[in-house]
mmCIF file of C-alpha atoms in Angstrom:
data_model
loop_
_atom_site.group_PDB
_atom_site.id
_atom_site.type_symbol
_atom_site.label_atom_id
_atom_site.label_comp_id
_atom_site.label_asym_id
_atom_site.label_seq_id
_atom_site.Cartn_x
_atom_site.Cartn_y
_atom_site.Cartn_z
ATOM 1 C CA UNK I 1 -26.184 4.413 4.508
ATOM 2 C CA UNK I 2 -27.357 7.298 6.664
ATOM 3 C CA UNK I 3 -30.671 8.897 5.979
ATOM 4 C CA UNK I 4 -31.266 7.744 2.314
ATOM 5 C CA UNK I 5 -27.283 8.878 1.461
ATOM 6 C CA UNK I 6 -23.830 7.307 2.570
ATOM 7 C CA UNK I 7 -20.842 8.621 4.850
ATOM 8 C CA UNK I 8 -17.465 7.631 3.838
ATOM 9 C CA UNK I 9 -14.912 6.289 6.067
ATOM 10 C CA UNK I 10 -11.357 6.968 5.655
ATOM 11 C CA UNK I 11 -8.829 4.807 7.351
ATOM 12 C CA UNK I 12 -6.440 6.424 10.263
ATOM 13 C CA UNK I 13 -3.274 4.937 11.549
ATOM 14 C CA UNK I 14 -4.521 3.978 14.548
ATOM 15 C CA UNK I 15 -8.096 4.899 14.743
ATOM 16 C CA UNK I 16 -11.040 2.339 15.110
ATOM 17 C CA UNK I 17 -15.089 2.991 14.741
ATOM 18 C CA UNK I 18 -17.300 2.612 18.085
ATOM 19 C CA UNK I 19 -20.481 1.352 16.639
ATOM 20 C CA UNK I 20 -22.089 2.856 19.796
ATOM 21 C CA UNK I 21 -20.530 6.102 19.051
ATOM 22 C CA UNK I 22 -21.564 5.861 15.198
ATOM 23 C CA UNK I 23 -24.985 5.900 15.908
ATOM 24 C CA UNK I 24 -25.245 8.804 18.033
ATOM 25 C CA UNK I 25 -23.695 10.678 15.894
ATOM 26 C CA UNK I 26 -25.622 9.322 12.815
ATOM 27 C CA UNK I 27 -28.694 8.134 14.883
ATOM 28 C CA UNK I 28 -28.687 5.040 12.529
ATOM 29 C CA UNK I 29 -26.881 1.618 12.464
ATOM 30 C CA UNK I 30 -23.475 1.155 10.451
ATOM 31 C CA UNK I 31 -24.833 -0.224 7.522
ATOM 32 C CA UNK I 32 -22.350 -1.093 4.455
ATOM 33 C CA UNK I 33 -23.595 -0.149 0.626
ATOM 34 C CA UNK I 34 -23.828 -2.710 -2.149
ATOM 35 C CA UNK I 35 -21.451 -2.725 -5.083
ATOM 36 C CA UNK I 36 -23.700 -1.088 -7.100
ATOM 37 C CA UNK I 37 -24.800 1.695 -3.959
ATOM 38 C CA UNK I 38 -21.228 2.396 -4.044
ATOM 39 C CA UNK I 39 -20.929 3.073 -7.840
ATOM 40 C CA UNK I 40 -24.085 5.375 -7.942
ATOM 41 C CA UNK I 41 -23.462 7.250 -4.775
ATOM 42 C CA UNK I 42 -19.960 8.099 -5.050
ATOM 43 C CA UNK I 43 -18.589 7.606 -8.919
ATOM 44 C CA UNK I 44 -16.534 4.808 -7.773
ATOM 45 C CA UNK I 45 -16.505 1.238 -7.953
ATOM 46 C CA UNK I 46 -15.635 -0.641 -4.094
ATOM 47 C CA UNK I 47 -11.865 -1.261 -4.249
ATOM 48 C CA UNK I 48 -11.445 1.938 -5.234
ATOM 49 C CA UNK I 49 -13.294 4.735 -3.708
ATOM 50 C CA UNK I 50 -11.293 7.935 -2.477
ATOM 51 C CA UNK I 51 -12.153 10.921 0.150
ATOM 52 C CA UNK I 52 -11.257 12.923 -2.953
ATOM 53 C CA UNK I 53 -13.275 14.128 -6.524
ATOM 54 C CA UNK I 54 -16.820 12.740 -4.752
ATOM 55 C CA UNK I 55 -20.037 14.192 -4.808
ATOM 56 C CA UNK I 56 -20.787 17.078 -2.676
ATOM 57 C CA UNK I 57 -23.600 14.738 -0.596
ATOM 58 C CA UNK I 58 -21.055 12.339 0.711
ATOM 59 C CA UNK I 59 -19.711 12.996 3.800
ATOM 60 C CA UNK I 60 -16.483 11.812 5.096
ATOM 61 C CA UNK I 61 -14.929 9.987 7.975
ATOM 62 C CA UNK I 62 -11.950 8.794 9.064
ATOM 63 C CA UNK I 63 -11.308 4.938 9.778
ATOM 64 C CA UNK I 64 -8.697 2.143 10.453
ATOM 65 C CA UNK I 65 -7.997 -0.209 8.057
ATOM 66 C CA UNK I 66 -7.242 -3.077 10.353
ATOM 67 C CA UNK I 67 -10.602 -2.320 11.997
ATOM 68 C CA UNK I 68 -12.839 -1.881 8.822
ATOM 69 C CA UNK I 69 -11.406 -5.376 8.008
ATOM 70 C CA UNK I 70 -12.074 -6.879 11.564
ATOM 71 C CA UNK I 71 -15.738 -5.626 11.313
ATOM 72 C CA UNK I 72 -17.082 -6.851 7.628
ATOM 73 C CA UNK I 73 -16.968 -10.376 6.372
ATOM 74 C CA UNK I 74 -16.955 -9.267 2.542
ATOM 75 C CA UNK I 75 -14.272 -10.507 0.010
ATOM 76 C CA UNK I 76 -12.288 -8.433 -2.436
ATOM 77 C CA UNK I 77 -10.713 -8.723 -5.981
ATOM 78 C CA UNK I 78 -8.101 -6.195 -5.016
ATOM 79 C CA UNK I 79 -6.975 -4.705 -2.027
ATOM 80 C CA UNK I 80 -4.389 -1.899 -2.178
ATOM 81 C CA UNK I 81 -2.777 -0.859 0.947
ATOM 82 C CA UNK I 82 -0.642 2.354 1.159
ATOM 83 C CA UNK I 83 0.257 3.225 4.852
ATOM 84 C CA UNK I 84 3.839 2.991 4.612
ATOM 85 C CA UNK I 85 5.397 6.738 4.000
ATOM 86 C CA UNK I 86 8.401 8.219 5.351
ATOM 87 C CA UNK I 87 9.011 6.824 8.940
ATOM 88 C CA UNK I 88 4.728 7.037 9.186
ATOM 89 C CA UNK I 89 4.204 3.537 9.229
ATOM 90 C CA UNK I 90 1.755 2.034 11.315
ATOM 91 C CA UNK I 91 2.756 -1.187 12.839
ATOM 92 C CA UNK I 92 -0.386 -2.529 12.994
ATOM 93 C CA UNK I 93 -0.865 -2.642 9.395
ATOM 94 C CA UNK I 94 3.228 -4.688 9.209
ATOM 95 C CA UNK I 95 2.279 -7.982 10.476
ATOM 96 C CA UNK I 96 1.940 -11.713 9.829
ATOM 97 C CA UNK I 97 -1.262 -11.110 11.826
ATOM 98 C CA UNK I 98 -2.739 -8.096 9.415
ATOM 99 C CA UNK I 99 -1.249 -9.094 5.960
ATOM 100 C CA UNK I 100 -2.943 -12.889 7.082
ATOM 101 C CA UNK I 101 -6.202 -10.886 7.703
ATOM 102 C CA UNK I 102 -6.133 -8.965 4.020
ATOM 103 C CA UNK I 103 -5.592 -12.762 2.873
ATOM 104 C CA UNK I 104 -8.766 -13.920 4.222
ATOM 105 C CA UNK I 105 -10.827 -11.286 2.775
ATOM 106 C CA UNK I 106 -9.293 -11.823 -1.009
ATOM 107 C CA UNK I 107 -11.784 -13.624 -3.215
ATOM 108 C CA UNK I 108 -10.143 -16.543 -5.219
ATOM 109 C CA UNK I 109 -7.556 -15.344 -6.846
ATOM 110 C CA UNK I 110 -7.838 -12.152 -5.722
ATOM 111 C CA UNK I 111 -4.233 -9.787 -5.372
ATOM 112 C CA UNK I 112 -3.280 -7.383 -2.786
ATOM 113 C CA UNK I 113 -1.159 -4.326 -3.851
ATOM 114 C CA UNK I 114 1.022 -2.774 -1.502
ATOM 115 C CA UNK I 115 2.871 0.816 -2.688
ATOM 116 C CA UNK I 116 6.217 1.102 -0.577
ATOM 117 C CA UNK I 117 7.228 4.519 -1.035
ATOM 118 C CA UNK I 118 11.300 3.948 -0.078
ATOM 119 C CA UNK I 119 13.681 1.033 -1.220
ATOM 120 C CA UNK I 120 16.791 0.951 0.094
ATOM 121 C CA UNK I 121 19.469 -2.141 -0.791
ATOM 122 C CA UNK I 122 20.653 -2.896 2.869
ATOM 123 C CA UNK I 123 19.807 -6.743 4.525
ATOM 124 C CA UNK I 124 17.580 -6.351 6.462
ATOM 125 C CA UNK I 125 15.955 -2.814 5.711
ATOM 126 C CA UNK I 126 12.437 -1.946 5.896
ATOM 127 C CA UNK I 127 11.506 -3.113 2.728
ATOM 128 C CA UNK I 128 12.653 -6.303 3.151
ATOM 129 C CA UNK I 129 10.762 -6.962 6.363
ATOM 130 C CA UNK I 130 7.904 -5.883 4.533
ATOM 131 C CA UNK I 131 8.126 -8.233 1.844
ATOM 132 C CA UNK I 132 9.211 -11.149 4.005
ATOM 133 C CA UNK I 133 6.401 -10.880 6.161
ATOM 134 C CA UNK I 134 4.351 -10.785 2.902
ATOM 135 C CA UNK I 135 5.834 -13.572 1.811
ATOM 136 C CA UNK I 136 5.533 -15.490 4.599
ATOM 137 C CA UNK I 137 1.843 -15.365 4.629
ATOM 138 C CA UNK I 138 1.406 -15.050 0.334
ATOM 139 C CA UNK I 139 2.234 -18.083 -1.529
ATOM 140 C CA UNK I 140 3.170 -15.683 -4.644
ATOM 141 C CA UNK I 141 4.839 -12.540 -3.872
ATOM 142 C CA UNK I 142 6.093 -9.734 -7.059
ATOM 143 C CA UNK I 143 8.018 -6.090 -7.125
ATOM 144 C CA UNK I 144 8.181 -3.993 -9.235
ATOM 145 C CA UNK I 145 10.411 -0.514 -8.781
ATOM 146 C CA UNK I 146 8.692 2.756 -9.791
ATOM 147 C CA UNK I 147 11.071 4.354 -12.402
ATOM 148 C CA UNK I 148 12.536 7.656 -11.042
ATOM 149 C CA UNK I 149 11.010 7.154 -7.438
ATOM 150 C CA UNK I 150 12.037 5.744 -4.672
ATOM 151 C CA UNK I 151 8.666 3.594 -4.796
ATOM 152 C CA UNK I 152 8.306 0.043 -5.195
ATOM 153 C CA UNK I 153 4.906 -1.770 -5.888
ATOM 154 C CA UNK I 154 4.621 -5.375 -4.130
ATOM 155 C CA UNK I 155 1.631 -7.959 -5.941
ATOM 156 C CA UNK I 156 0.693 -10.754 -3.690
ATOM 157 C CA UNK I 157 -1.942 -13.662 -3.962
ATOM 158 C CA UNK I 158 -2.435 -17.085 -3.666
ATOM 159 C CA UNK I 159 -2.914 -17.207 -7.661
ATOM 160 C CA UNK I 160 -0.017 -18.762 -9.328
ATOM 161 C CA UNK I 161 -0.401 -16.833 -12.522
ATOM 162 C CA UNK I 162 -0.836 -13.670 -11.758
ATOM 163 C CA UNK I 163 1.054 -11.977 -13.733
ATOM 164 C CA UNK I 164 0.617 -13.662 -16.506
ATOM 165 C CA UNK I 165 -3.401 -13.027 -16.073
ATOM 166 C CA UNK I 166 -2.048 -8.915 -16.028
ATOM 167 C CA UNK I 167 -0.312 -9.811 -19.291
ATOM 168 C CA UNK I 168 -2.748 -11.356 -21.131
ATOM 169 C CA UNK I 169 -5.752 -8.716 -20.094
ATOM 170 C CA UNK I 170 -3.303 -5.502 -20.513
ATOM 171 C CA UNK I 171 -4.639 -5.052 -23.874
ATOM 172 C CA UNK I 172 -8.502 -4.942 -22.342
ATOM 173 C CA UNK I 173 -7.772 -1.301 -20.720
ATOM 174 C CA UNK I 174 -9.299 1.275 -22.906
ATOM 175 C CA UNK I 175 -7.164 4.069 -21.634
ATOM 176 C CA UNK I 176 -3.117 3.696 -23.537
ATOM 177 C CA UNK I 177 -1.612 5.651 -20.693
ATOM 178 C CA UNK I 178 -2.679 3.522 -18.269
ATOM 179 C CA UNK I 179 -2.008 -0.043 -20.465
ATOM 180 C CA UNK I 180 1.297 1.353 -21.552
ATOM 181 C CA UNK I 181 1.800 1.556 -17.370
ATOM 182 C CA UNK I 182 0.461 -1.703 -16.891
ATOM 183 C CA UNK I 183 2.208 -3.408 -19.176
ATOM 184 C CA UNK I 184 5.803 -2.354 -17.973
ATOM 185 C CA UNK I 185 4.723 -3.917 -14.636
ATOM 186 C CA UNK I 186 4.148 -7.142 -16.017
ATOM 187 C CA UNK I 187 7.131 -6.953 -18.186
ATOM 188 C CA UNK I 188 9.342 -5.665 -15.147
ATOM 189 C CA UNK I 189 7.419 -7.754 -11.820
ATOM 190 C CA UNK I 190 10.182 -9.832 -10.187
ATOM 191 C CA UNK I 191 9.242 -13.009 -7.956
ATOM 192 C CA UNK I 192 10.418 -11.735 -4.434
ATOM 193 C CA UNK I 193 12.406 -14.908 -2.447
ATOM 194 C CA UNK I 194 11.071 -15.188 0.733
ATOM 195 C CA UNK I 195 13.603 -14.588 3.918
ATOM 196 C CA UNK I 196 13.323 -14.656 7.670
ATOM 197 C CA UNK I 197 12.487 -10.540 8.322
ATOM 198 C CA UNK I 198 8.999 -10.995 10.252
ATOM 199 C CA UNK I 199 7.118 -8.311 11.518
ATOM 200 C CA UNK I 200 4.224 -9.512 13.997
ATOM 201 C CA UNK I 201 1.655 -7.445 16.349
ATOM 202 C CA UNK I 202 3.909 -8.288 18.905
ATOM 203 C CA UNK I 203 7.282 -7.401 17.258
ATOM 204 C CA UNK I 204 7.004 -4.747 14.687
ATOM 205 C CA UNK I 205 10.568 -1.941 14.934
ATOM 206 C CA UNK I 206 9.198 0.186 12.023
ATOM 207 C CA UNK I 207 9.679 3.738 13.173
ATOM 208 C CA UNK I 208 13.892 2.168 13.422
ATOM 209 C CA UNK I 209 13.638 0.582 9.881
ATOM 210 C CA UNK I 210 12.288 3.698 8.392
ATOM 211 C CA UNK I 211 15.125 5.597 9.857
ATOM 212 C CA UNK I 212 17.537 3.222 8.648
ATOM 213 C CA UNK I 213 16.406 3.917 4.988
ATOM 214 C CA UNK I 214 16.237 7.232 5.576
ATOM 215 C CA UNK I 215 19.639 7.482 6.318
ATOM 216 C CA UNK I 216 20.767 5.515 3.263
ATOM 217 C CA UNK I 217 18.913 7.564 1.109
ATOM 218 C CA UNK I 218 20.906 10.911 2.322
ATOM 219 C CA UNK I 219 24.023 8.919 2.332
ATOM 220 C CA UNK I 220 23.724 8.253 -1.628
ATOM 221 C CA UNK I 221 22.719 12.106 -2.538
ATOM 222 C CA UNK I 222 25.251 13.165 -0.474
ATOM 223 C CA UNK I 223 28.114 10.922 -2.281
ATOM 224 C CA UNK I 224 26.634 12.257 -5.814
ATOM 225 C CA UNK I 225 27.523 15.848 -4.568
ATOM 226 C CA UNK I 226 30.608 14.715 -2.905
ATOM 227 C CA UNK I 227 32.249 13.305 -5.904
ATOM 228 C CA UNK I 228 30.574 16.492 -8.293
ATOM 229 C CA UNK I 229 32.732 18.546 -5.871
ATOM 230 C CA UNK I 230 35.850 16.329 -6.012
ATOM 231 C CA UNK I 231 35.967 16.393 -9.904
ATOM 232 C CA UNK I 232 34.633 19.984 -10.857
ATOM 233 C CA UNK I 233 35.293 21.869 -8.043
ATOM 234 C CA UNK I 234 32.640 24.456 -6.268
ATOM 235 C CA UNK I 235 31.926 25.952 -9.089
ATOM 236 C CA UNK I 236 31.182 22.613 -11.058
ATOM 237 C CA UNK I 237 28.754 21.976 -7.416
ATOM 238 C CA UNK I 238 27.239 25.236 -8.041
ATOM 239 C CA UNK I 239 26.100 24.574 -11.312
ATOM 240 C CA UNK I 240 24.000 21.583 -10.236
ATOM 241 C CA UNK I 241 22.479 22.775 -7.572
#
């Protein structure tokens, strides 16, 4: 709350809030809104507010994630976290010692939602050091793969049933696009089996791993070209390009 209205702050990479510095440029103390603050100032509920589509009175800031988490004591029903694109993927935000931190701020039976944006098949890619980590500190761990993406979604909590709660409340959602969505998720979720990958503060390669995927991915258009050419000829390539 600054001066009767709120400031919104956005997580960076590897960016973390000096309170000192806060209030001289806000002359007030950091001071966190309610649930229902958050719903009447910015249209969203907590969980889920953007830096995008608010009103024109909120301002916005950027924060770290790892650092909002470090400096509030509040627990969540969900937590999504989405830092992992391309070879942009903090390390920070990989680790036994983060995912173990998201944990602790999870209500009972809360879930945290990560979106990986590539998925490669390879032991030991990216992916699976992801997940491994996450299920090293997660007693229940599911993916799902994003039809016609490279993006996989990963569920995680310490509730057993968790995606049998999705399944059975699927049909509360008001909205059909979105239940339709839902519901292939539960129908689709796989239980990930954890492995040995670990990623902590102190050992965390992900610029290499994203490069590895990377790679793989241009590998497997390339061979779909490669055998378009060997069986139609240039002309064949031309026509789907």
């Amino acid at each position: 709350l600054v001066e009767g209205g709120c400031v919104l702050i956005v997580c960076a990479g590897d960016a973390k809030i000096d309170n000192a510095k806060f209030k001289a440029q806000f002359h007030t103390k950091a001071k966190m809104l309610t649930p229902e603050q958050a719903v009447e100032m910015t249209g969203h509920a907590v969980g889920g507010v953007c830096p995008f589509a608010l009103p024109e009175d909120v301002k916005v800031t950027t924060y770290d994630g790892r650092a909002f988490l470090q400096a509030v004591d509040t627990t969540y029903d969900v937590i999504m976290v989405d830092a992992y694109q391309d070879i942009t993927i903090p390390f920070q935000m990989s680790s036994v010692e983060f995912f173990t931190m998201v944990k602790d701020h999870l209500k009972d039976g809360g879930v945290m939602v990560v979106n990986m944006n590539m998925h490669g098949n390879k032991e030991g890619d990216i992916n699976q050091y992801l997940a491994d980590t996450i299920a090293n500190v997660f007693d229940n761990v599911y993916t799902v793969d994003v039809a016609g993406s490279t993006n996989r979604e990963l569920f995680a909590s310490q509730h057993s049933d968790m995606i049998e709660v999705l399944s059975d409340h699927v049909e509360n959602l008001s909205d059909a696009g979105l239940q339709n969505m839902m519901q292939r998720v539960a129908d689709n979720s796989s239980a990930y089996v954890t492995g040995d990958y670990l990623m902590t503060d102190d050992k965390a390669p992900v610029e290499l791993l994203g490069m590895q995927v990377i790679d793989q991915l241009i590998q497997e258009e390339v061979a779909y070209y490669k055998d378009i050419y060997e069986e139609q000829g240039i002309s064949g390539l031309m026509e789907h390009l």
